[in-house]
Coordinates of C-alpha atoms and ligand atoms in Angstrom, one line a residue:
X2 CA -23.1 66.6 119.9
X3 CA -22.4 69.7 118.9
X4 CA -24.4 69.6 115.7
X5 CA -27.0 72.3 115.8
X6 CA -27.8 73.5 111.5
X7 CA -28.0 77.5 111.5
X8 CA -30.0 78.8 108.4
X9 CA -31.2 82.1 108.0
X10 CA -34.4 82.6 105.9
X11 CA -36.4 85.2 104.1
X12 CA -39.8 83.2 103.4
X13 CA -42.3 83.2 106.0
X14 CA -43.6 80.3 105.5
X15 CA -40.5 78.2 105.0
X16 CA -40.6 79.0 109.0
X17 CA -43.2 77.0 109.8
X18 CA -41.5 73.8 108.8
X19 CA -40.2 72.7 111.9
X20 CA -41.1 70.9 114.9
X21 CA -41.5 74.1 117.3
X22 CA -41.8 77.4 116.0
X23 CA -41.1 80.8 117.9
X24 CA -42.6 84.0 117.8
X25 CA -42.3 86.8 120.2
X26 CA -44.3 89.4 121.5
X27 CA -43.7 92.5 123.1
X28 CA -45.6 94.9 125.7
X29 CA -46.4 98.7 125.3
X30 CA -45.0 101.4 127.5
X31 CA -48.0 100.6 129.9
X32 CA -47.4 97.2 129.7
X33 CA -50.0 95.9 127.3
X34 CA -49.6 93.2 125.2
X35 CA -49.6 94.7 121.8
X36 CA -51.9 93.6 119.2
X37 CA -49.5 93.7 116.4
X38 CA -48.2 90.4 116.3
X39 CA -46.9 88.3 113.4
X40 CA -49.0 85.6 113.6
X41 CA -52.8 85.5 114.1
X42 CA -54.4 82.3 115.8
X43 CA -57.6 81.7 117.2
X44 CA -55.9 79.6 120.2
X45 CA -53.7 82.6 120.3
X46 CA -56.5 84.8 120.9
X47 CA -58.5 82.8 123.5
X48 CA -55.2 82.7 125.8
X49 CA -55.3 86.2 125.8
X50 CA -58.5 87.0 126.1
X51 CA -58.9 84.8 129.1
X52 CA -55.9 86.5 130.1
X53 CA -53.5 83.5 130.1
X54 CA -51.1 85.2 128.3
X55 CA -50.2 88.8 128.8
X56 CA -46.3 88.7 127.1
X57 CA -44.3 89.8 130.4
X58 CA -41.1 89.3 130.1
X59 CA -39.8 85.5 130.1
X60 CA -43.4 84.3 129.8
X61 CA -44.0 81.5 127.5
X62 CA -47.1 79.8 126.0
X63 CA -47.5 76.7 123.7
X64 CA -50.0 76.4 121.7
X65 CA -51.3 73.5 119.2
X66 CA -52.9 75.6 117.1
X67 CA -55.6 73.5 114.4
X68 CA -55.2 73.7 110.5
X69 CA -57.0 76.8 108.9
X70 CA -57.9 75.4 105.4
X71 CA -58.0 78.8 103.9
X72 CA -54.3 79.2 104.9
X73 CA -51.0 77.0 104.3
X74 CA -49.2 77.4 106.6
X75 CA -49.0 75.5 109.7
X76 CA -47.0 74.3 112.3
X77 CA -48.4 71.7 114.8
X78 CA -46.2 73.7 117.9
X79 CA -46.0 77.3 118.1
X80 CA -44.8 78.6 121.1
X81 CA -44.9 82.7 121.8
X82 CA -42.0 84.3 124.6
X83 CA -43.1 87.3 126.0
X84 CA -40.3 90.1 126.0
X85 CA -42.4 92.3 128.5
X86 CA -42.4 96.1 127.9
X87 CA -38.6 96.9 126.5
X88 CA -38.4 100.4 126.0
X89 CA -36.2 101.9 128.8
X90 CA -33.4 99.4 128.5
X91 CA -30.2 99.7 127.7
X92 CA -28.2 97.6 125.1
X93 CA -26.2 96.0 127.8
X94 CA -29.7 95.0 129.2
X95 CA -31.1 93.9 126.2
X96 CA -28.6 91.8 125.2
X97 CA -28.7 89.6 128.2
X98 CA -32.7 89.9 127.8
X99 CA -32.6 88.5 124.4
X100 CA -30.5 85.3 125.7
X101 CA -32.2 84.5 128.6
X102 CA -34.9 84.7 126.2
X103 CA -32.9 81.8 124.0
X104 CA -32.2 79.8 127.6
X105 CA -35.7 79.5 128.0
X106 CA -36.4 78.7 124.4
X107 CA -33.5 75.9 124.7
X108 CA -35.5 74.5 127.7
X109 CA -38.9 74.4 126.0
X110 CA -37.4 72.6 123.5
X111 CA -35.6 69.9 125.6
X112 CA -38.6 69.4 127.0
X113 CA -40.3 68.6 124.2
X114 CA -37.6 67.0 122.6
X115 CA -37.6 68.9 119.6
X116 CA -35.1 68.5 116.7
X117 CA -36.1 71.5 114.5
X118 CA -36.7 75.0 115.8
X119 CA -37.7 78.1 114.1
X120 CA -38.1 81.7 115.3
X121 CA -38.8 85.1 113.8
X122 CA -36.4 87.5 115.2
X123 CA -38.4 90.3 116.8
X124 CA -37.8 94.0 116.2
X125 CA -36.5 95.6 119.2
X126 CA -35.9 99.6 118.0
X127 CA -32.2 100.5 119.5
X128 CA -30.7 97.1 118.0
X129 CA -29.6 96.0 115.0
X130 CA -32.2 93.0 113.5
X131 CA -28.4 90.8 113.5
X132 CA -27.6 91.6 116.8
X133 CA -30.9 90.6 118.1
X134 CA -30.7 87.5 116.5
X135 CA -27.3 86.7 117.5
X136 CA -27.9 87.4 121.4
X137 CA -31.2 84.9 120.8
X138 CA -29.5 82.2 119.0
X139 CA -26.4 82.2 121.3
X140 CA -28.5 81.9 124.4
X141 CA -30.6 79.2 123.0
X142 CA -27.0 77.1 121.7
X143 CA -25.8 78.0 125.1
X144 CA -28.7 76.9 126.9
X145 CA -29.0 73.5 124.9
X146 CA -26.9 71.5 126.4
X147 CA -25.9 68.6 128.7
X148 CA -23.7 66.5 129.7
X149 CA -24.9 62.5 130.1
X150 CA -22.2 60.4 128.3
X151 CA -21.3 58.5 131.6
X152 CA -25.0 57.7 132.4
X153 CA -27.3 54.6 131.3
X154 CA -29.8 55.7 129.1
X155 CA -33.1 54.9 129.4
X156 CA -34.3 53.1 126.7
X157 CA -37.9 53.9 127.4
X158 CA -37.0 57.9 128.0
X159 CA -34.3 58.6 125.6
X160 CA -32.2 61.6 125.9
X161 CA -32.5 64.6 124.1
X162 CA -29.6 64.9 121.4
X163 CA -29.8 68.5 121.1
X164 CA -31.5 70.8 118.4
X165 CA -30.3 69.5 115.1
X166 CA -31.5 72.9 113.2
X167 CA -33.0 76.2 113.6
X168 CA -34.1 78.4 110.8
X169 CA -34.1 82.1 112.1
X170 CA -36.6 84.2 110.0
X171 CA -35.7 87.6 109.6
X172 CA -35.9 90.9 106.9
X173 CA -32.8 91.7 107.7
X174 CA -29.6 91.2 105.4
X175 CA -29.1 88.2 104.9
X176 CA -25.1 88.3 104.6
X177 CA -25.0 90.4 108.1
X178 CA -27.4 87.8 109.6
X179 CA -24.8 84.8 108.8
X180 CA -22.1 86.6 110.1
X181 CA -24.1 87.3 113.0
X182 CA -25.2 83.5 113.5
X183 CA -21.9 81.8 112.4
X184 CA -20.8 84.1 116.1
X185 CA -23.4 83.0 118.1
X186 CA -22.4 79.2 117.3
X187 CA -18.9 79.6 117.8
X188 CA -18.7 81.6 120.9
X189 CA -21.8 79.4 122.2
X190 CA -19.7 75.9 121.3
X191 CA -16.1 76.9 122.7
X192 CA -18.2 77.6 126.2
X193 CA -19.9 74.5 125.8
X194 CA -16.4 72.6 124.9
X195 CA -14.8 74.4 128.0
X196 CA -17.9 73.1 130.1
X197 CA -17.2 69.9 128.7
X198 CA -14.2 69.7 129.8
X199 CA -14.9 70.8 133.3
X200 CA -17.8 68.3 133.2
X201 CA -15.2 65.3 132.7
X202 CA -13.6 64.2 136.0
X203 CA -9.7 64.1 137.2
X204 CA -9.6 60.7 136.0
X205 CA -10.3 61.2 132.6
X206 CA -9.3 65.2 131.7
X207 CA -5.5 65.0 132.9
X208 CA -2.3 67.7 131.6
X209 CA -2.0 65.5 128.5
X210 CA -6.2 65.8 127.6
X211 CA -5.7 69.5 127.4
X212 CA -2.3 69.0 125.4
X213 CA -4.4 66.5 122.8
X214 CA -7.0 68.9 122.7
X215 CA -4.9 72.0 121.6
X216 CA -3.1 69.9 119.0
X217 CA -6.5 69.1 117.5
X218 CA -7.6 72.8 117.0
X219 CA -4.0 73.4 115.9
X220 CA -5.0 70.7 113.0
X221 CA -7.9 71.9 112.5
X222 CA -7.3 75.7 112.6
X223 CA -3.7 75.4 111.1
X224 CA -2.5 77.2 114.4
X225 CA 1.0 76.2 116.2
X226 CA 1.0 73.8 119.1
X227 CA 3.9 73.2 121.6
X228 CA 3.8 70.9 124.4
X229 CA 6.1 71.5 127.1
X230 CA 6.7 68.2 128.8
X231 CA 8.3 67.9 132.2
X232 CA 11.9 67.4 130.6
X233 CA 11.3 70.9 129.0
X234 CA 10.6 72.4 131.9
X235 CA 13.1 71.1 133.7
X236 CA 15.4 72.6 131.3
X237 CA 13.7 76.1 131.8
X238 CA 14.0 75.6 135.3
X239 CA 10.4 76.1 135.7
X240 CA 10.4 75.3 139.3
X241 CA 6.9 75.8 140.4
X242 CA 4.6 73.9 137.8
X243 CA 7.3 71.1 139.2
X244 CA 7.0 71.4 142.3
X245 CA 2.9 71.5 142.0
X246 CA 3.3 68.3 140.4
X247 CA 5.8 66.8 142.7
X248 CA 3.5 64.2 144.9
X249 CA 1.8 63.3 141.1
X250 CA 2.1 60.4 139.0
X251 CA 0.5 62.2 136.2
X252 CA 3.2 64.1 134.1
X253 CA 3.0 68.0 133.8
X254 CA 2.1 69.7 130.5
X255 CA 2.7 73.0 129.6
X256 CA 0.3 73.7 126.5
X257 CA 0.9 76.1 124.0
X258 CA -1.5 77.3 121.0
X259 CA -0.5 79.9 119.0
X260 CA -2.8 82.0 116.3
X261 CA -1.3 84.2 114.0
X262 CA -3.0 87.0 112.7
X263 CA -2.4 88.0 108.8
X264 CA -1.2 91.6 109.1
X265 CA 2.3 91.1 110.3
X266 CA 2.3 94.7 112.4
X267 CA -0.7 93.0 114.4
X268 CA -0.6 92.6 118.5
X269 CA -0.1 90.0 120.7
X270 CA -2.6 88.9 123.0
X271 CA -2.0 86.0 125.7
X272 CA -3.8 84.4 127.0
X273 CA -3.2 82.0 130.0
X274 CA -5.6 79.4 131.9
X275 CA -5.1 77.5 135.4
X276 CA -5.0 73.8 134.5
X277 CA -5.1 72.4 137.4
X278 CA -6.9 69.1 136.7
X279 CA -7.5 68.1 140.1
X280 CA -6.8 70.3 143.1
X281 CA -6.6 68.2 146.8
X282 CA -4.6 70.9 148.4
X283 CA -1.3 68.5 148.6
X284 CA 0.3 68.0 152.1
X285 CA -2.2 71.1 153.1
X286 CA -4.9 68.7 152.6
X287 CA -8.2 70.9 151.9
X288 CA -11.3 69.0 153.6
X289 CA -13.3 66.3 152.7
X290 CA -16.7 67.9 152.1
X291 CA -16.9 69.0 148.6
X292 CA -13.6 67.9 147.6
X293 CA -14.7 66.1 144.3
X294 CA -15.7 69.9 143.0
X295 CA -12.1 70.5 142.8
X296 CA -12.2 68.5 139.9
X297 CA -12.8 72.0 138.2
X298 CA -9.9 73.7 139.3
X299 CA -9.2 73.6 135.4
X300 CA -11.5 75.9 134.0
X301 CA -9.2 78.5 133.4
X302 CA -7.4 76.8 131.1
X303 CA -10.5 74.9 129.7
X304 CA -11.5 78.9 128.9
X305 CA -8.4 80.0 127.4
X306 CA -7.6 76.9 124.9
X307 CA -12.0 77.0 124.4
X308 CA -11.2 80.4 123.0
X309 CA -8.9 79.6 120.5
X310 CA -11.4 77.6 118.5
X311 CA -13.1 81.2 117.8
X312 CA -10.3 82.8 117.0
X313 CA -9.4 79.8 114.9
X314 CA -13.5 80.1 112.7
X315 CA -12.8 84.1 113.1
X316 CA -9.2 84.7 112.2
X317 CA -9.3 88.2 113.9
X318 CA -6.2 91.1 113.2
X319 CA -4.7 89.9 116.1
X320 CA -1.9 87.4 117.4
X321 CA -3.5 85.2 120.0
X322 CA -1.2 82.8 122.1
X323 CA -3.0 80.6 124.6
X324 CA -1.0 79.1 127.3
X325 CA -2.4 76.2 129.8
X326 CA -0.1 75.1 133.0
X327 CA -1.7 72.1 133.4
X328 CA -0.8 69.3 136.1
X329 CA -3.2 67.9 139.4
X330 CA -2.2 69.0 142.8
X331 CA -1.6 65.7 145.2
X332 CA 0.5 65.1 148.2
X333 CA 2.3 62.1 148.9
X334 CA 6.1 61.7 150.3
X335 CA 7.5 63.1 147.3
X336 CA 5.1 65.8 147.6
X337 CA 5.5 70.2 148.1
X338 CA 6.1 70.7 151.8
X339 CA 4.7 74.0 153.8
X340 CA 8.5 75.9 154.1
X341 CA 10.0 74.2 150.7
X342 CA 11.6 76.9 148.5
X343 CA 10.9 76.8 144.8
X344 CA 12.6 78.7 142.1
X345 CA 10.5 80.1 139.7
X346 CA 11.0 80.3 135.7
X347 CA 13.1 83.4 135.7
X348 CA 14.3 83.0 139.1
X349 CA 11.9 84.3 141.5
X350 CA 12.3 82.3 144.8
X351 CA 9.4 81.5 146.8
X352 CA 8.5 80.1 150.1
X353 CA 6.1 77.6 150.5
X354 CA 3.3 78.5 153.7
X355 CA 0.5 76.4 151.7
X356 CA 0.6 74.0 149.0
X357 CA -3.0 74.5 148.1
X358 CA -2.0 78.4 147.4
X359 CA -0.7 76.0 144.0
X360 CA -2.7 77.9 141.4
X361 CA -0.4 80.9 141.6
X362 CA 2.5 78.3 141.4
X363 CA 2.3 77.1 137.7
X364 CA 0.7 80.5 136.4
X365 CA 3.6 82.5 138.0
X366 CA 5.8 80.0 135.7
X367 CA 3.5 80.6 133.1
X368 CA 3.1 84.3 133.0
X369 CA 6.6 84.5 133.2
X370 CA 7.4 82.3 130.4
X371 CA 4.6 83.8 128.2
X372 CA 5.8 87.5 128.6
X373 CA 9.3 86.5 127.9
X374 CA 8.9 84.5 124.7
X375 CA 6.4 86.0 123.4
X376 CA 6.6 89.9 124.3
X377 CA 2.9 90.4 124.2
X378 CA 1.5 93.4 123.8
X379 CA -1.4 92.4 127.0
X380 CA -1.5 89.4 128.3
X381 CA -4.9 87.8 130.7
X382 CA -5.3 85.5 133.0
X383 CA -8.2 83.0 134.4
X384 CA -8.0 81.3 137.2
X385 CA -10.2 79.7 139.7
X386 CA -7.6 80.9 142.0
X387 CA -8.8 81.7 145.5
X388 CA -12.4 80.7 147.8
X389 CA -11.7 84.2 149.2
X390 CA -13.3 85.6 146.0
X391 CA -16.9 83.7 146.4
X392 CA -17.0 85.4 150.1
X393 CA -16.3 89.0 148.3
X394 CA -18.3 88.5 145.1
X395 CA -20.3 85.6 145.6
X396 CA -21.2 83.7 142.3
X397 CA -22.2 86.8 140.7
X398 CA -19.2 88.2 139.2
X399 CA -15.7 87.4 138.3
X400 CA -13.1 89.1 140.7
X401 CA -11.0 91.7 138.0
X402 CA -7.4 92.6 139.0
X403 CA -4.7 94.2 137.2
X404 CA -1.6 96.7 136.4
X405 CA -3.2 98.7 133.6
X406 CA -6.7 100.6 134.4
X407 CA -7.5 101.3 130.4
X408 CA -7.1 97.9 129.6
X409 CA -9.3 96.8 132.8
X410 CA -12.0 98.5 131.3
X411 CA -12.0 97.4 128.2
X412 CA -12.1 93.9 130.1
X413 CA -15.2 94.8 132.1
X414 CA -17.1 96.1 129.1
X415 CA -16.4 92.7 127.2
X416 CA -17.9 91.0 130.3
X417 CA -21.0 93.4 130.4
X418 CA -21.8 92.9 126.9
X419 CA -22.0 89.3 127.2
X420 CA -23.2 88.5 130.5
X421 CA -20.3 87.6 132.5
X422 CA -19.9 90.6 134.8
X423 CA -16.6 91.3 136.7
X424 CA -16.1 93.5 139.6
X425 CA -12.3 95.0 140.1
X426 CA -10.7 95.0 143.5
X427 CA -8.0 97.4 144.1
X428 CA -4.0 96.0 144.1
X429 CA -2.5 98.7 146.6
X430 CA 1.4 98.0 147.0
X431 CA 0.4 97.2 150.4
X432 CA -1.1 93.5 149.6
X433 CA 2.3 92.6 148.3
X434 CA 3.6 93.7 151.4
X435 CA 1.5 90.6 152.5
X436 CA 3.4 88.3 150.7
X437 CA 6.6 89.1 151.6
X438 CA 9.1 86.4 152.9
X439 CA 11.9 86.2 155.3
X440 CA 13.5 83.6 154.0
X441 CA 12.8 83.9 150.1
X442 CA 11.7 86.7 147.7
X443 CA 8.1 86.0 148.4
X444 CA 5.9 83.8 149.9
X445 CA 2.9 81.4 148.0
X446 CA -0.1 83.2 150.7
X447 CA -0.4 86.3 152.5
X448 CA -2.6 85.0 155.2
X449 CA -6.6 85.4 155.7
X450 CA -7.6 89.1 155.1
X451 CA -7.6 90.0 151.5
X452 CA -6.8 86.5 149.9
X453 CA -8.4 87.4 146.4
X454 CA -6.1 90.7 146.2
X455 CA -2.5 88.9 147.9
X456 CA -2.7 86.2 145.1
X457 CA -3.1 89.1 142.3
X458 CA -0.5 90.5 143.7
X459 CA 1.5 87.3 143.5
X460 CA 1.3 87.4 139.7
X461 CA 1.9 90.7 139.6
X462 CA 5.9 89.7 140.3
X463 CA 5.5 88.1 137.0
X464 CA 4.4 89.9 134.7
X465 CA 6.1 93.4 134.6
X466 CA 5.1 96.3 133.1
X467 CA 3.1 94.3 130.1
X468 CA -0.3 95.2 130.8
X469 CA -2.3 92.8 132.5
X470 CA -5.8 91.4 133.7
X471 CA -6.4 89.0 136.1
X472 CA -9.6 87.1 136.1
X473 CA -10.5 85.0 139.4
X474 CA -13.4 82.6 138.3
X475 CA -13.4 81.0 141.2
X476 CA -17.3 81.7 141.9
X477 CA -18.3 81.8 138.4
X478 CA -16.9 79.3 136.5
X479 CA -19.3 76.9 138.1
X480 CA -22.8 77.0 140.1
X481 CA -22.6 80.9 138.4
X482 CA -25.8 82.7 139.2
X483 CA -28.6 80.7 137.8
X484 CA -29.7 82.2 134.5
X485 CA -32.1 80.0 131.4
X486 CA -28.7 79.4 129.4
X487 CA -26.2 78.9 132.1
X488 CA -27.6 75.1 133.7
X489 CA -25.8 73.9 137.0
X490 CA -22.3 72.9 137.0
X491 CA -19.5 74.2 134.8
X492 CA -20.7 77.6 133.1
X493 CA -17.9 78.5 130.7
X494 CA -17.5 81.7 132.1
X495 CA -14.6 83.9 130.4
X496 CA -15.0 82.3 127.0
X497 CA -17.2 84.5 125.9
X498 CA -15.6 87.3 127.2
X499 CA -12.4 86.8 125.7
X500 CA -14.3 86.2 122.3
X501 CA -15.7 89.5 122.8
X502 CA -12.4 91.3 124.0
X503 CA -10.7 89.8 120.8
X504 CA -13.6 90.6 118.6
X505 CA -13.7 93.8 119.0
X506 CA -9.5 94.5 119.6
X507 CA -8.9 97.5 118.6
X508 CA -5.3 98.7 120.4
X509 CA -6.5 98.0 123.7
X510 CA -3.3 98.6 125.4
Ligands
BES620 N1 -8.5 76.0 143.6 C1 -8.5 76.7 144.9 C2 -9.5 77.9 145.0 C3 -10.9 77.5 145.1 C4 -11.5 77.4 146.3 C5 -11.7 77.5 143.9 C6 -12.9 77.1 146.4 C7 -13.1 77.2 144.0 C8 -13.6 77.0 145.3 C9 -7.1 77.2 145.2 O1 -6.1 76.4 144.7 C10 -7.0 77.3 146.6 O2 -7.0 76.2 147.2 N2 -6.8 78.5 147.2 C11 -6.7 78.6 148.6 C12 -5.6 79.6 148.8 C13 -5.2 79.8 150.3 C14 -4.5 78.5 150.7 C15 -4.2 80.9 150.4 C16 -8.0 79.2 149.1 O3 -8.6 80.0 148.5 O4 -8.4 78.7 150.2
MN621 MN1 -5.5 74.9 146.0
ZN622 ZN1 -6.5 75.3 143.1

């Protein structure tokens, strides 16, 4: 499946070889199509001059343009994407431009089932040719994409397998322009993996998928994995992954992939991700309606181990440690009751109002562990961790909280480069007045008003003084705003902004 051939090319016409190829046009500051385009066709022509096709921005035409004897080349599909008049953007806008502009060359191509693509990367003056290319090519691997393997196919209507190659024309360097590509596929495949495994259901992506998972990119990647079973945690005393799993008969799984960076002075990043394979609220039975979507309460974690397969192709000058509490949420008579009293690792004691408040349960553990073990210099978090977030941000933005305002930033611009925008709420010592107890150290909700905000401040008893960002996905990390290379369903949100955040580490703390 994931199988898509990258080449970069310098001959023209080696890019008309393919089943569809791309070319893109841009408007003037008045919003005229300009003339200057890099391919002359009659049928071309006729569409404009009937006015069919004026190049706004996100237009598209196909055309089957007949053989010119005179000329060679010739492709039986070309299809032109209008970028509309470009000039007053900014870079932030432009990027997201150019891969909405891939989304909706991934869909033309699905359509038309094609296997091979190829595009000329247009010249857009304030980027680099690379960058241009990359934004395009990692909206249209992001965009191509689906997920059918438990459906019958129709043998009359096949399924599209995907693009098997695209050839992406361009004068620009060639050895840049790989680079450039090589990043597009792998921060485009590691959020289609982590929408994969949000995609599978509770009955087939448990604790031990993600733990199978990590110790395959550990092969692959020559990384360290450690699986902490329930006996380990036991032994750690880890009391609230354990008592989220209580009313389970699917064992726990604390997942651990470590990358270590080359220069031995490097940082430490970690990184950790709600696994919570299947969230039914326990004894505090959530309802009915819509239930089965808690079946991605586990794309945190499907982000944060996703990641690790870039920084496995990328070996950045950074440590990265990824850690995934992973277990379902189920009640039962052995289950978490509302007024239980957990210990956590460390020894934290919490009192129990709500078991579905479990998210903050196993990443408290986790946090706590993480910082301990590891001493990182930051450490992040993803979590879809509260419904309070969707009625603040909707499924627009990612809810950004946190204990260290530079590194916050350097958060939000990752997430603005790359089209996963966050928006920070504040985390006043007076939410964790909200969450204090009478009977333990804290409690597991501070009631209705400021939900989002009282279960950041929960973490916050974990992790210290270590600077640290907490991401609630809750809205985005599926049914995200609808955008050509995001489909319905599991988005991947947060992969790509990690990717970026590590990419670009330079002492962020
Ligand atoms: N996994 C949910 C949060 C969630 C809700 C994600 C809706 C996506 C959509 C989380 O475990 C949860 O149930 N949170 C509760 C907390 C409350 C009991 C304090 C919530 O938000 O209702
Ligand atoms: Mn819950
Ligand atoms: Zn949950």
């Amino acid at each position: 499946m994931f199988s898509t051939k990258l080449i970069s090319i310098t001959s023209n016409t080696d890019s008309f070889a393919a089943d569809l190829v791309v070319f893109f046009s841009q408007q003037n500051k008045k919003g005229v199509l300009a003339t200057d385009l890099s391919v002359k066709s009659k049928e071309l022509e006729q569409a404009i001059a009937l006015g069919d096709y004026g190049g706004d921005d996100g237009e598209t035409l196909l055309i089957y343009p007949q053989k010119d004897p005179k000329c060679n080349d010739f492709s039986g599909r070309q299809l032109f994407v209008g970028l509309g008049s470009i000039f007053d953007k900014s870079d932030i806008e432009l990027r997201e431009q150019c891969r909405i502009t891939g989304g909706l060359i991934a869909k033309a191509a699905r359509k038309l089932k094609i296997e091979t693509l190829s595009l000329t990367v247009p010249c857009i003056k304030t980027m680099e040719l690379d960058d241009v290319a990359e934004c395009i090519v990692e909206g249209l691997l992001l965009g191509d994409y689906s997920f059918d393997k438990y459906q019958k196919e129709d043998s009359k209507k096949p399924n599209h397998k995907g693009i098997k190659k695209i050839s992406v024309y361009s004068t620009g360097k060639q050895n840049k322009m790989e680079v450039c590509l090589k990043r597009a596929k792998s921060s485009a495949y590691a959020a289609r993996s982590a929408r994969n495994m949000a995609n599978e259901p509770g009955n087939q992506w448990t604790a031990d998928s993600f733990a199978q998972y990590a110790s395959e990119l550990a092969k692959k990647y020559t990384m360290k994995c450690s699986i902490l079973t329930k006996r380990d945690m036991k032994r750690l005393k880890m009391g609230g992954i354990l008592a989220v799993n209580q009313g389970s008969s699917e064992p726990p799984k604390m997942v651990i992939l470590q990358y270590k960076a080359k220069r031995d002075t490097a940082q430490t990043l970690l990184i950790v991700g709600k696994g919570l394979t299947f969230d039914s609220g326990g004894v505090s039975l959530k309802p009915g309606a819509g239930m089965q979507d808690m079946k991605y309460d586990m794309c945190g974690g499907a982000a944060a181990l996703s990641v690790m397969a870039v920084v496995g192709e990328e070996k950045p000058d950074v440590n990265v440690i990824a850690i995934i509490p992973a277990t379902d949420n189920m009640g039962g008579s052995s289950a978490l009751k509302p007024g239980d009293i957990i210990r956590h690792y460390g020894g934290i004691t919490s009192e129990i109002i709500n078991t579905d408040a479990e998210g903050r349960l196993i990443l408290a553990d986790a946090l706590a562990y993480g910082i301990k073990k590891y001493a990182p210099d930051c450490v992040i978090d993803l979590a879809t961790l509260t419904g309070a977030v969707i009625m603040g941000l909707g499924h627009h933005r990612t809810g950004l909280l946190g204990n260290n305002q530079n590194f916050l930033q350097k958060v939000l611009i990752a997430g603005e480069r790359c089209g996963e925008p966050l928006w920070q709420l504040p985390l006043d010592k007076e939410y964790s007045d909200q969450i204090k107890s009478t009977v333990a150290d804290i409690k597991n909700t501070g009631g209705r008003p400021a939900g989002t905000i009282t279960a950041a401040a929960y973490l916050q008893k974990f992790v210290g003084d270590t600077p640290w960002a907490h991401l609630d996905i809750a809205g985005t990390a599926w049914d995200f705003t609808k955008k050509s290379y995001i489909p319905k369903g599991p988005s991947g949100t947060g992969v790509r902004t990690l990717a970026e955040l590590i990419r670009n580490w330079k002492k962020h703390c």
